[in-house]
Coordinates of N, CA and C in Angstrom, one line a residue:
X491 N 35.8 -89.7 63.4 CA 35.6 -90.3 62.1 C 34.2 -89.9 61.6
X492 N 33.2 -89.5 62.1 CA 31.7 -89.5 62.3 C 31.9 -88.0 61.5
X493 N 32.9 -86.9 62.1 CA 32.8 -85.8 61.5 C 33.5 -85.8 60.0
X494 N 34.4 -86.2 59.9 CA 34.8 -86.5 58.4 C 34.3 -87.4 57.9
X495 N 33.2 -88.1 58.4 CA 32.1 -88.7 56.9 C 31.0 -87.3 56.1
X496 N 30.8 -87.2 57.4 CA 29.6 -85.9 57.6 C 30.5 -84.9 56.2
X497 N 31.8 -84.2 56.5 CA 32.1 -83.5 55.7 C 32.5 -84.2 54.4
X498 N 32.7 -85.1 54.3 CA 32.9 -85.7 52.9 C 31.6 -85.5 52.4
X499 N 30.8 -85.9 53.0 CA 29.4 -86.4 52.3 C 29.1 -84.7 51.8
X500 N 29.0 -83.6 52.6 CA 28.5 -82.7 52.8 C 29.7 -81.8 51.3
X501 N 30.6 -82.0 51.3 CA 31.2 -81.4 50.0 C 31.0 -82.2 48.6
X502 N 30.3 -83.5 49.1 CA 30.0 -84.3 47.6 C 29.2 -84.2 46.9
X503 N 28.2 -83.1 48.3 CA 26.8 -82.6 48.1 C 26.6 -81.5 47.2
X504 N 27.6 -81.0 47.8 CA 27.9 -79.2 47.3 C 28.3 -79.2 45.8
X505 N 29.2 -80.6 45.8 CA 29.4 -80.4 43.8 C 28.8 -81.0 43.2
X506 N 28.0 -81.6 43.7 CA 26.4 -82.0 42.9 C 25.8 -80.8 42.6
X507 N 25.6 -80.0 43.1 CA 24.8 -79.0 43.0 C 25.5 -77.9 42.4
X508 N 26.6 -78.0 42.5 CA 27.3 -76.8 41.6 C 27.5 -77.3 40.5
X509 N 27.5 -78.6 40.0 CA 27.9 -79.1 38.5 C 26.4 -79.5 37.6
X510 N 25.2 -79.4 38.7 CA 23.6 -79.8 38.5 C 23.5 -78.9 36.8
X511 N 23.8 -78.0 36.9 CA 23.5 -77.3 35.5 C 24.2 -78.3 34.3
X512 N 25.6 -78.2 34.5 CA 26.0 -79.1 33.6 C 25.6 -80.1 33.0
X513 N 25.0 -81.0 34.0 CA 24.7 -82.4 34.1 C 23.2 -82.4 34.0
X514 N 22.6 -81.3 33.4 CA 21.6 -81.4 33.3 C 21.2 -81.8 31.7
X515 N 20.5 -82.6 31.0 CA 20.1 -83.4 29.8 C 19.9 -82.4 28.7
X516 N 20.3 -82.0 27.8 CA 20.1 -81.3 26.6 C 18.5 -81.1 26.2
X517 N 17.5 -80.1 25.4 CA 16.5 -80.3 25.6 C 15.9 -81.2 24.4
X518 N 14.8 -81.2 24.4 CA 14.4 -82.6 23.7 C 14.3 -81.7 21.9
X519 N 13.8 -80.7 21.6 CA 14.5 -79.9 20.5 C 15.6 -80.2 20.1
X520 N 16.6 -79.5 20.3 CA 17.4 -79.9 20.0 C 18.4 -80.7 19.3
X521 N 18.1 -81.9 19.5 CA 18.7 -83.2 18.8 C 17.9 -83.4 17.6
X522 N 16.5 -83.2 17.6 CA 15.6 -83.6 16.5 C 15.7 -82.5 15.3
X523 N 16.1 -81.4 15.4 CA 16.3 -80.4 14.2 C 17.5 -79.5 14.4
X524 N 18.0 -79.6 15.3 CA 20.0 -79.4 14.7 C 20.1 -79.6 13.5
X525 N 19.8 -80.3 12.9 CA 20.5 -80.0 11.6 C 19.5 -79.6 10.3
X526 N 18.4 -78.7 10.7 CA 17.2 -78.7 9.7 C 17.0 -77.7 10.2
X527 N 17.7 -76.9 10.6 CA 17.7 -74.8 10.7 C 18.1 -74.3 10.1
X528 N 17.3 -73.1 9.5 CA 18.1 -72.1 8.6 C 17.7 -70.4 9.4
X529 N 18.7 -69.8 9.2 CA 18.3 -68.2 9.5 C 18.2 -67.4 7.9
X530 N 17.5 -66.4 7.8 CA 17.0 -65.7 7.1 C 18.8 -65.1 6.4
X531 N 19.2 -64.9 5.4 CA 20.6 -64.3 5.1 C 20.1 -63.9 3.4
X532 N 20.2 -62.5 3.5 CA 19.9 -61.6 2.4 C 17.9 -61.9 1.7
X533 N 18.4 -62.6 0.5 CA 17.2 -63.0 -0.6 C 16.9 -64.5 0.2
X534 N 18.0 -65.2 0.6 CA 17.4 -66.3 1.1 C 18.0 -67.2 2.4
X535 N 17.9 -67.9 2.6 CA 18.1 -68.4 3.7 C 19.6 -69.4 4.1
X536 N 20.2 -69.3 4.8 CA 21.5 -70.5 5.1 C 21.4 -71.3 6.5
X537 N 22.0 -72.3 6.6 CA 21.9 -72.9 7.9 C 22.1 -72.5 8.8
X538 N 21.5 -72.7 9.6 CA 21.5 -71.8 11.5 C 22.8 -72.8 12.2
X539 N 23.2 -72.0 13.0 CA 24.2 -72.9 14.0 C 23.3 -72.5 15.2
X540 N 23.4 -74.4 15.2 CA 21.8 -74.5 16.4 C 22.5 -75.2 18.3
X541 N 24.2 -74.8 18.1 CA 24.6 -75.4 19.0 C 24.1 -74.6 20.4
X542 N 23.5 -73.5 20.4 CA 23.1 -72.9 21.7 C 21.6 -72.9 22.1
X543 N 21.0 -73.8 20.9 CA 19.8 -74.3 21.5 C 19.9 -75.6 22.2
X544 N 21.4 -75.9 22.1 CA 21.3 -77.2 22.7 C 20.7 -77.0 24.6
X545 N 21.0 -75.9 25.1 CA 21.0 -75.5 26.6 C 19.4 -74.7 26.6
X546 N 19.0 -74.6 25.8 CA 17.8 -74.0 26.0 C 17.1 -74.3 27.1
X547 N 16.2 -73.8 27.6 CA 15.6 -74.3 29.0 C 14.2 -73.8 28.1
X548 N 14.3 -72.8 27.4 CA 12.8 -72.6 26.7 C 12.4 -72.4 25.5
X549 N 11.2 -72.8 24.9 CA 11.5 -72.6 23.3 C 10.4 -72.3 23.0
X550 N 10.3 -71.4 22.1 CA 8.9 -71.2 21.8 C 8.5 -71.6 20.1
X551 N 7.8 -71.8 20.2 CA 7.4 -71.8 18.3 C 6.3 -70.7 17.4
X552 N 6.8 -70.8 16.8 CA 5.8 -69.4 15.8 C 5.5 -69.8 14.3
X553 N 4.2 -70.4 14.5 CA 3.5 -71.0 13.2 C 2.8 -69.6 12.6
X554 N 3.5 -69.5 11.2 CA 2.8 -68.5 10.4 C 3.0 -68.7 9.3
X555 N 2.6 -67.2 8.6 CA 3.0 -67.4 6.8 C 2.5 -66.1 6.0
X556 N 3.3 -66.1 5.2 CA 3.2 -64.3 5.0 C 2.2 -64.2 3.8
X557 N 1.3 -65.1 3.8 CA 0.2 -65.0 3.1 C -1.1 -64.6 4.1
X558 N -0.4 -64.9 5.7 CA -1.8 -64.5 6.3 C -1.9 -63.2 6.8
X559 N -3.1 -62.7 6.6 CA -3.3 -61.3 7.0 C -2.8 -60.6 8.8
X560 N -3.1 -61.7 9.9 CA -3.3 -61.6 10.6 C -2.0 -61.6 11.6
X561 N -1.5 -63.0 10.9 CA 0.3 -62.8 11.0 C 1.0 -61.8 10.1
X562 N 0.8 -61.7 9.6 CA 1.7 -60.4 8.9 C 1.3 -58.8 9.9
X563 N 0.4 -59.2 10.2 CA 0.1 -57.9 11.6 C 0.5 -58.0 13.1
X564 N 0.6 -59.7 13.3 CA 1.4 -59.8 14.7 C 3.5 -59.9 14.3
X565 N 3.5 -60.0 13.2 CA 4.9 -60.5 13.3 C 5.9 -59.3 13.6
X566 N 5.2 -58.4 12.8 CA 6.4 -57.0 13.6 C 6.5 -56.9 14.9
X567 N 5.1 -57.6 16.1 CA 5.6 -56.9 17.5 C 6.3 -58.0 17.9
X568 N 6.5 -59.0 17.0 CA 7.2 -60.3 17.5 C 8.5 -60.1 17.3
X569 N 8.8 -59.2 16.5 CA 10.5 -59.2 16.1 C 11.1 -58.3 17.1
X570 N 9.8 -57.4 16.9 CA 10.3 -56.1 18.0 C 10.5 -56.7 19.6
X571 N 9.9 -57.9 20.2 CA 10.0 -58.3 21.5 C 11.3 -58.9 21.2
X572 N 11.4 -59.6 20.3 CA 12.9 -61.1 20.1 C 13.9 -59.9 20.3
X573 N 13.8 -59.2 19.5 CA 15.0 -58.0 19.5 C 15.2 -57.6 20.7
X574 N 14.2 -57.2 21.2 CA 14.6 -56.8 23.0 C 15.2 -57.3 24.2
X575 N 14.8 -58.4 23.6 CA 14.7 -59.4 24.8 C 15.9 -60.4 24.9
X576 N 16.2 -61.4 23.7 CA 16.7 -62.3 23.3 C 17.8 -62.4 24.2
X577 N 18.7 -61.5 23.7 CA 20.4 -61.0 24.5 C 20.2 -61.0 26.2
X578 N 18.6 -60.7 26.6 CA 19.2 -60.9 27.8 C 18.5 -62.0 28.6
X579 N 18.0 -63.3 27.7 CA 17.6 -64.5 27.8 C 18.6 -65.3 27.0
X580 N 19.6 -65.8 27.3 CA 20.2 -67.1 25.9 C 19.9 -67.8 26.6
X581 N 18.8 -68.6 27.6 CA 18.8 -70.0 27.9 C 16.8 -70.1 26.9
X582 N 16.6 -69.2 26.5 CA 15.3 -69.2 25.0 C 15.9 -68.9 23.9
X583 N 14.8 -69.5 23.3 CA 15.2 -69.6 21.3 C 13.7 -69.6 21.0
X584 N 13.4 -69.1 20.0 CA 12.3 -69.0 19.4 C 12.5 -69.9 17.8
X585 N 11.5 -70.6 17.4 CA 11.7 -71.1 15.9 C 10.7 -70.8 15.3
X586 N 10.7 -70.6 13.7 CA 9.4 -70.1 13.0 C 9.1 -71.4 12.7
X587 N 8.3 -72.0 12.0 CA 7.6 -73.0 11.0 C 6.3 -72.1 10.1
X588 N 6.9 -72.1 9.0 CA 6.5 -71.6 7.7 C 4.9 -72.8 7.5
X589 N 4.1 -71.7 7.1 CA 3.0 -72.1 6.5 C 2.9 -72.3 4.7
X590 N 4.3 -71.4 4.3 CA 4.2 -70.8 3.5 C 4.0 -71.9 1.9
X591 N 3.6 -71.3 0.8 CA 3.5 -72.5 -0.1 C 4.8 -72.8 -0.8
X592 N 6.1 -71.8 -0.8 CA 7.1 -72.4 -1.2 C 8.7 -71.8 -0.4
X593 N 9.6 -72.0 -0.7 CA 11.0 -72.0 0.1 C 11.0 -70.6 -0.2
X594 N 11.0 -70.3 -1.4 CA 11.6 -68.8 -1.7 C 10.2 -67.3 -1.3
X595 N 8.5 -67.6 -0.8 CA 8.1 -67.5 0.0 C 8.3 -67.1 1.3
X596 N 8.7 -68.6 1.9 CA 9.4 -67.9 3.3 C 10.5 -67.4 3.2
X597 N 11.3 -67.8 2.8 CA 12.7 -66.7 2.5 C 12.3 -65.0 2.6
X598 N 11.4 -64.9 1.4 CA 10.9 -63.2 1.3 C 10.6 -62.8 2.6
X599 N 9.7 -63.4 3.3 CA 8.5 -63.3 4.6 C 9.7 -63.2 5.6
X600 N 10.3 -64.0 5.6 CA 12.0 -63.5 6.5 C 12.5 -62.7 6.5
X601 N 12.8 -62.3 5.7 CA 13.8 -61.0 5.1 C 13.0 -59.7 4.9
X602 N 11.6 -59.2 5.2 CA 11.0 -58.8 4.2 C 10.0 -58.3 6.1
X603 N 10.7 -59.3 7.1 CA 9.9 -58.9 8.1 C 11.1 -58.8 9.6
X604 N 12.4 -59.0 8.8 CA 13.6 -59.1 9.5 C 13.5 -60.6 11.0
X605 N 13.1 -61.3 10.2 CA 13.2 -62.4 11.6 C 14.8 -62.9 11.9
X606 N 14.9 -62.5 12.9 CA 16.3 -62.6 13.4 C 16.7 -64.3 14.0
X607 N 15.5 -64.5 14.5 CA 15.1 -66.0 15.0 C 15.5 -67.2 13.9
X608 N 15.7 -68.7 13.9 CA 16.0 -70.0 13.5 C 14.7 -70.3 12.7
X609 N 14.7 -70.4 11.6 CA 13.1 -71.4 11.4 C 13.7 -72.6 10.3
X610 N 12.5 -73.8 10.9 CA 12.6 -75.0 10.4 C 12.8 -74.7 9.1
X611 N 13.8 -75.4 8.4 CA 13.9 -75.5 6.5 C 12.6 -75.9 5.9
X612 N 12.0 -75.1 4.8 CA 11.3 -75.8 4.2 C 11.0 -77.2 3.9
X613 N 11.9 -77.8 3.2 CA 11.9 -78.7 2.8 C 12.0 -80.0 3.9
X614 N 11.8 -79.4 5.2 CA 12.7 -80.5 6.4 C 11.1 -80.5 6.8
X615 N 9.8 -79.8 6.7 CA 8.9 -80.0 7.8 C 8.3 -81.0 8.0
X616 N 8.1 -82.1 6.6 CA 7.7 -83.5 6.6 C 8.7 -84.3 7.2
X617 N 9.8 -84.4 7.5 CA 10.3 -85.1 8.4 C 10.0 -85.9 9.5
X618 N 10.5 -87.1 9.5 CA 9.7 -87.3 11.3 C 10.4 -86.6 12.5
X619 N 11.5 -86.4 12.6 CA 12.4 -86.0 13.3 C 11.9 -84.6 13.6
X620 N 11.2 -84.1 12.5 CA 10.8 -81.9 12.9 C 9.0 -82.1 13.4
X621 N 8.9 -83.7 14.0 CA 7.7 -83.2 14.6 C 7.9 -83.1 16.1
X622 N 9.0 -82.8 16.2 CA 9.9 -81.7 17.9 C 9.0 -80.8 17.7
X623 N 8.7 -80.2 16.4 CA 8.6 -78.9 16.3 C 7.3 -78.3 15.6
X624 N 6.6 -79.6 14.8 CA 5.8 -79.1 14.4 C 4.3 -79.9 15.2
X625 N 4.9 -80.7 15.6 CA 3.3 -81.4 16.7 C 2.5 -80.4 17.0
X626 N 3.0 -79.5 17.6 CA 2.2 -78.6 18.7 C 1.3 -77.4 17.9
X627 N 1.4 -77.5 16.2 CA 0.6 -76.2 15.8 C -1.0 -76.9 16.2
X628 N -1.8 -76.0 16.1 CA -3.0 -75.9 16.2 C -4.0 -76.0 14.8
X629 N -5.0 -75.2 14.5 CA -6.1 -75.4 13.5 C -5.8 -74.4 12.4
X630 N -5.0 -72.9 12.9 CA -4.8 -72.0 12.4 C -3.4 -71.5 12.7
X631 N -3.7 -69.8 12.1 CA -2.3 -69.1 12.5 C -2.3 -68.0 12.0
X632 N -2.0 -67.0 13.2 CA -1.0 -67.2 13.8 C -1.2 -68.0 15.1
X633 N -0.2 -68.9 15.5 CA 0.2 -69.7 16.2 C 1.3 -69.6 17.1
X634 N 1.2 -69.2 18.2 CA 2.7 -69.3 19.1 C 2.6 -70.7 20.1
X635 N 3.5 -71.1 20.8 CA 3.6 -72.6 21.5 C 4.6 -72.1 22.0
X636 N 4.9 -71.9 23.7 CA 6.0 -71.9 24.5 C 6.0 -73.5 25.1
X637 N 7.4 -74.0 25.1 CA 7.6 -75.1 25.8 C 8.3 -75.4 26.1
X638 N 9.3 -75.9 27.6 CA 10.0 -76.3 28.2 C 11.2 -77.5 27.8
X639 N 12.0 -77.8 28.7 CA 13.3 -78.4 28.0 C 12.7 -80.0 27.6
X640 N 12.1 -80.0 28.3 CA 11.1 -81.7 28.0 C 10.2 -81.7 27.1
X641 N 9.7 -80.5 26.4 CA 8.4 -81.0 25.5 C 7.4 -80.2 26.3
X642 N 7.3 -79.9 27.1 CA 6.0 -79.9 27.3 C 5.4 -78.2 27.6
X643 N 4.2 -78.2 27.2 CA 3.6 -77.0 26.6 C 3.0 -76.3 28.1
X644 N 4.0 -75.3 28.1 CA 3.6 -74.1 28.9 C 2.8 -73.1 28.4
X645 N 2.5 -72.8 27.3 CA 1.3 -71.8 26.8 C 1.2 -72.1 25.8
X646 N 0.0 -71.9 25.2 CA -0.6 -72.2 23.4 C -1.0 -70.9 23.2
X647 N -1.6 -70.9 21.9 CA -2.4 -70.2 21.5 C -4.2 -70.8 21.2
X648 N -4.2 -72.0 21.7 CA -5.5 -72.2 21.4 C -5.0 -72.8 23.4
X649 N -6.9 -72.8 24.0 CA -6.7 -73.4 25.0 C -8.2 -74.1 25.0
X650 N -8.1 -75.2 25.5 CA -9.2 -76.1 25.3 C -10.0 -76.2 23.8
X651 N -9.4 -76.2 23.0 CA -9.8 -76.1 22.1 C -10.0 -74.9 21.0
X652 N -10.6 -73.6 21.7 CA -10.3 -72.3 21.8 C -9.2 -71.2 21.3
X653 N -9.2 -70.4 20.4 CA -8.5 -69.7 19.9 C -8.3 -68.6 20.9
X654 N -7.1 -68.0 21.6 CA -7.1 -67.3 22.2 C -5.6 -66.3 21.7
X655 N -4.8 -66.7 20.6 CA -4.1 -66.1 20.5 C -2.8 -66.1 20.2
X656 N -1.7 -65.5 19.7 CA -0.4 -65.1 20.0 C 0.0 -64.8 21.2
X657 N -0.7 -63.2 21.3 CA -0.3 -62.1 22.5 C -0.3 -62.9 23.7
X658 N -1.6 -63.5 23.7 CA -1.4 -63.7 25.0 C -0.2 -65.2 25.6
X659 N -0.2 -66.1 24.6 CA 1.8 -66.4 24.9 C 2.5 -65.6 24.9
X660 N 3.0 -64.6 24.3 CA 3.4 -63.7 24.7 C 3.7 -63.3 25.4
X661 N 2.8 -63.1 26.2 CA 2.6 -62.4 27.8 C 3.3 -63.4 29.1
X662 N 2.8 -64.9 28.6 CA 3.5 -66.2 29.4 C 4.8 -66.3 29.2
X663 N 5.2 -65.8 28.0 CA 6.6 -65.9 27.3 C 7.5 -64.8 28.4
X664 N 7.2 -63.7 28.6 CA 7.2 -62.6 29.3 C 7.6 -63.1 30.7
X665 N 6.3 -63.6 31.5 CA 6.4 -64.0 32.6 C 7.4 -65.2 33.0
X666 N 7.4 -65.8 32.2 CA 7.8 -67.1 32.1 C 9.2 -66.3 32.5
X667 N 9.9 -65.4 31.4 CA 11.4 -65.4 31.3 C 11.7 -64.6 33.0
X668 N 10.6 -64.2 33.3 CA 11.1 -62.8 34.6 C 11.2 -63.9 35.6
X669 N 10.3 -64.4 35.9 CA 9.8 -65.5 37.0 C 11.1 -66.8 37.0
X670 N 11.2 -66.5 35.5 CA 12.9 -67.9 36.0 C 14.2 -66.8 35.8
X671 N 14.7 -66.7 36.4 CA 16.5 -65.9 36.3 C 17.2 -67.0 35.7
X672 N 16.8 -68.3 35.8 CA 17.9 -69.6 35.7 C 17.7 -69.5 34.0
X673 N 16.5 -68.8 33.5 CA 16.7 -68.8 32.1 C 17.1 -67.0 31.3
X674 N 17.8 -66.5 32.2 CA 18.3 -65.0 31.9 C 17.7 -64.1 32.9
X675 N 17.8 -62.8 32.1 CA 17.4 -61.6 32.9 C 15.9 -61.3 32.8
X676 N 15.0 -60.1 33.4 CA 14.3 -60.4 33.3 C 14.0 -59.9 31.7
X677 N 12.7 -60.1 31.5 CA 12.9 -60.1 30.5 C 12.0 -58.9 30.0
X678 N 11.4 -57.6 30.7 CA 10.7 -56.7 30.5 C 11.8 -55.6 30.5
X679 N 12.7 -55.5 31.4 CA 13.3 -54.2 31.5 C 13.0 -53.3 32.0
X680 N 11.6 -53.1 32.1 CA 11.0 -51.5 32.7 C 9.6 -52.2 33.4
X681 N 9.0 -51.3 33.6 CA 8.1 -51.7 34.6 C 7.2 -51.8 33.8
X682 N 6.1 -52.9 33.9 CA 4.8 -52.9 33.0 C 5.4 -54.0 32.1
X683 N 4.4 -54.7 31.4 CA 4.5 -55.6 30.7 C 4.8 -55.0 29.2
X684 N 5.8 -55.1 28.2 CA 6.3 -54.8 27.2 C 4.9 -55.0 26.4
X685 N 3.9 -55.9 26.7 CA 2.9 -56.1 25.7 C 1.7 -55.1 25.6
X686 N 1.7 -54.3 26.7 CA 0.8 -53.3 26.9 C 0.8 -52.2 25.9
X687 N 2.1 -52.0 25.8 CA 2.6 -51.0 24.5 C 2.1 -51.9 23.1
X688 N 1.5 -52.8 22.6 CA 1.3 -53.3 21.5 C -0.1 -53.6 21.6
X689 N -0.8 -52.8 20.2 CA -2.4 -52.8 20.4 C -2.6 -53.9 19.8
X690 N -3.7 -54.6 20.1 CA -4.3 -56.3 19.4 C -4.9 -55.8 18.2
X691 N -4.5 -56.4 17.1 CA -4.6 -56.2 15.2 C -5.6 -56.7 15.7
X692 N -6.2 -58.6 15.4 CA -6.6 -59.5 15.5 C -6.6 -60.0 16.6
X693 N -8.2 -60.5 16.0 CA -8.5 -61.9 17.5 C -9.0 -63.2 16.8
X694 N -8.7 -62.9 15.4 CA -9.2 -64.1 14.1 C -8.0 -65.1 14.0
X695 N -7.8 -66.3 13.4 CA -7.5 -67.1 13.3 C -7.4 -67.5 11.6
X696 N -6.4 -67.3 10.9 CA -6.6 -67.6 9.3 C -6.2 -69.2 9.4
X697 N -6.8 -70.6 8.9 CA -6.8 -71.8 8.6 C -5.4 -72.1 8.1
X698 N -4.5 -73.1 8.6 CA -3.2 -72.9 8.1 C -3.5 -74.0 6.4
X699 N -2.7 -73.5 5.9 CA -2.8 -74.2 4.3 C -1.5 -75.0 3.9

């Protein structure tokens, strides 16, 4: 009897661990702006179907605005990474949050810089619910924020206070995706860090408005 408890227990174990993904909690994004996404479509913008960020395991955020000099110089290597990468990470999403002064603004700055990525709706950033998404900007921007299925901030762009950047989230963003397989493939493709190929515009910070 001793051995068929042992094996019961021991196969009860096994589909614990095989169904652990499933059973694992949706991330805290998610629920809070599902319904206050839009993707970029033509002149202007339509609602994102946000049901595959529900599994996210990582998210990153991208505070800008196409008024600023310095983001409008990091955002092309940003689209150019999302583009590379994305398809072979779906357990990340990337979201924009618009600095910008009006809807049809970021619309252009979307369309106008091909962001293929989800960003919060205009009119949804005062919400309490989109501060999932908007807590984590900093003083300025450009602004990147990588963060895990719980909230919590695996790279900034400012550190201790300190402006240190986009790129270098970027680079975390990078590691982050190679270092977990549980959140895709890796996520360089070739040898060397994808970021090496992209020269640093800026090391300034434009005040977000």
């Amino acid at each position: 009897m001793k051995t068929s408890h042992f094996t019961v227990a021991g196969l009860a174990f096994a589909l614990v661990l095989a169904f652990a993904p499933a059973l694992r909690a949706e991330n805290t994004v998610y629920p809070a702006v599902k319904d206050s996404l839009v993707k970029s479509k033509g002149k202007n913008v339509e609602t994102f179907d946000a049901a595959a960020l529900k599994d996210a395991k990582y998210v990153a955020i991208y505070y800008s605005a196409s008024w600023c000099g310095p983001c409008r110089a990091f955002t092309p290597d940003l689209v150019k990474w999302y583009k590379r990468n994305k398809s072979k990470n779906p357990h990340f999403e990337l979201i924009f949050v618009s600095s910008d002064r009006s809807a049809k603004d970021m619309a252009e700055y979307m369309k106008a810089d091909d962001m293929e990525w989800p960003a919060l709706a205009f009119d949804k950033k005062k919400d309490s619910a989109s501060s999932a998404v908007t807590k984590y900007s900093g003083r300025g921007i450009p602004c990147l924020v990588l963060i895990d299925e719980t909230g919590k901030v695996l790279s900034d762009s400012y550190v201790d206070g300190n402006y240190v950047g986009p790129r270098k989230v970027l680079e975390d963003i990078e590691k982050t995706l190679k270092d977990n397989p549980a959140a895709g493939a890796a996520a360089s493709g070739s040898s060397g860090s994808a970021l090496d190929r992209f020269k640093s515009t800026s090391t300034s910070t434009t005040p977000a408005r």
